[in-house]
Amino acid sequence: SILLDDNSTFTGEKTALPNANSVRGFDVIDTIKTQVEAACSGVVSCADILAIVARDSVVQLGGPTWTVLLGRRDSTTASLSAANNNIPSPASNLSALISSFTAHGLSTKDLVALSGGHTIGQARCTTFRARIYNESNIDTSFATSVKSSCPSAGGDNTLSPLDLATPTTFDNKYYTDLGNRKGLLHSDQQLFSGGSTNSQVTTYSANQNTFFTDFAAAMVKMGNISPLTGTSGQ
């Protein structure tokens, strides 16, 4: 649904608060789809392409692989309100994160494993400003270093890597960061803040293979959330 532009019948999800000025790369999917259609018309959906690209990107950056179940069909509509209400906020506390994942059939274990996707990628200053300027559960030197690119006012779209140590490698350093109070987002650090998920973060920090195994399983599980199949969608 996120690939769909606004039209006369619905407002799409690209302008939803969690997505606006943030999600990018739509042109990459368009290019892939064009080439796939030229080679094999009317068979592979954009939804399947997204699922495959997610796996292949992780592999390219040094992470695990998994078997992507195929046969998804594409949505013909999108929902601005669903995107605004269902994507967890970077300001979420642990209980809100657990509730959000549980509502979609994902366990607390899945939550912690999937959050490890933040071992790559970047976040906008506006999503972590409150954390680096106001919170106490943060490494002081880390906060100071991030403040240099995220002023207390302005610069909302300035980017910082979610994993400062190895921002372009898919590894378990995200969990090491959390253990050192260097989670960039409030929602990240909530996974290691004295709560029920501390032990799982510690496990992943010590054992990358365990993280890789759990992440791959959780990605398959997430990919099975209400896909359009059969005669649904396009």
Short mmCIF file of N, CA and C in Angstrom, two decimals, residues 171-172 175-176 200-214:
data_model
loop_
_atom_site.label_atom_id
_atom_site.label_comp_id
_atom_site.label_asym_id
_atom_site.label_seq_id
_atom_site.Cartn_x
_atom_site.Cartn_y
_atom_site.Cartn_z
N ASP A 171 24.72 -6.45 11.51
CA ASP A 171 25.35 -7.24 12.56
C ASP A 171 24.59 -7.06 13.87
N ASN A 172 25.16 -7.46 14.98
CA ASN A 172 24.48 -7.35 16.27
C ASN A 172 24.93 -6.15 17.09
N TYR A 175 22.55 -4.09 19.42
CA TYR A 175 22.28 -4.54 20.78
C TYR A 175 23.41 -4.16 21.73
N THR A 176 24.63 -4.16 21.22
CA THR A 176 25.75 -3.68 22.02
C THR A 176 25.55 -2.21 22.36
N GLN A 200 17.05 -10.52 26.59
CA GLN A 200 17.13 -10.88 25.17
C GLN A 200 18.12 -9.98 24.45
N VAL A 201 18.17 -8.71 24.81
CA VAL A 201 19.15 -7.79 24.23
C VAL A 201 20.56 -8.27 24.57
N THR A 202 20.76 -8.67 25.82
CA THR A 202 22.06 -9.16 26.26
C THR A 202 22.46 -10.41 25.49
N THR A 203 21.52 -11.30 25.26
CA THR A 203 21.78 -12.52 24.50
C THR A 203 22.22 -12.20 23.08
N TYR A 204 21.51 -11.31 22.40
CA TYR A 204 21.85 -10.95 21.03
C TYR A 204 23.19 -10.21 20.95
N SER A 205 23.47 -9.42 21.96
CA SER A 205 24.73 -8.69 22.00
C SER A 205 25.91 -9.66 22.10
N ALA A 206 25.69 -10.77 22.80
CA ALA A 206 26.76 -11.76 23.00
C ALA A 206 26.83 -12.80 21.88
N ASN A 207 25.72 -13.00 21.18
CA ASN A 207 25.67 -14.07 20.19
C ASN A 207 24.97 -13.62 18.92
N GLN A 208 25.75 -13.24 17.92
CA GLN A 208 25.19 -12.74 16.67
C GLN A 208 24.41 -13.82 15.93
N ASN A 209 24.85 -15.06 15.98
CA ASN A 209 24.15 -16.14 15.28
C ASN A 209 22.74 -16.33 15.81
N THR A 210 22.56 -16.20 17.12
CA THR A 210 21.23 -16.31 17.71
C THR A 210 20.33 -15.19 17.20
N PHE A 211 20.88 -13.98 17.15
CA PHE A 211 20.12 -12.85 16.60
C PHE A 211 19.73 -13.12 15.15
N PHE A 212 20.69 -13.56 14.34
CA PHE A 212 20.42 -13.81 12.92
C PHE A 212 19.29 -14.84 12.74
N THR A 213 19.35 -15.92 13.52
CA THR A 213 18.34 -16.97 13.43
C THR A 213 16.95 -16.42 13.79
N ASP A 214 16.89 -15.68 14.89
CA ASP A 214 15.60 -15.14 15.35
C ASP A 214 15.08 -14.06 14.42
#
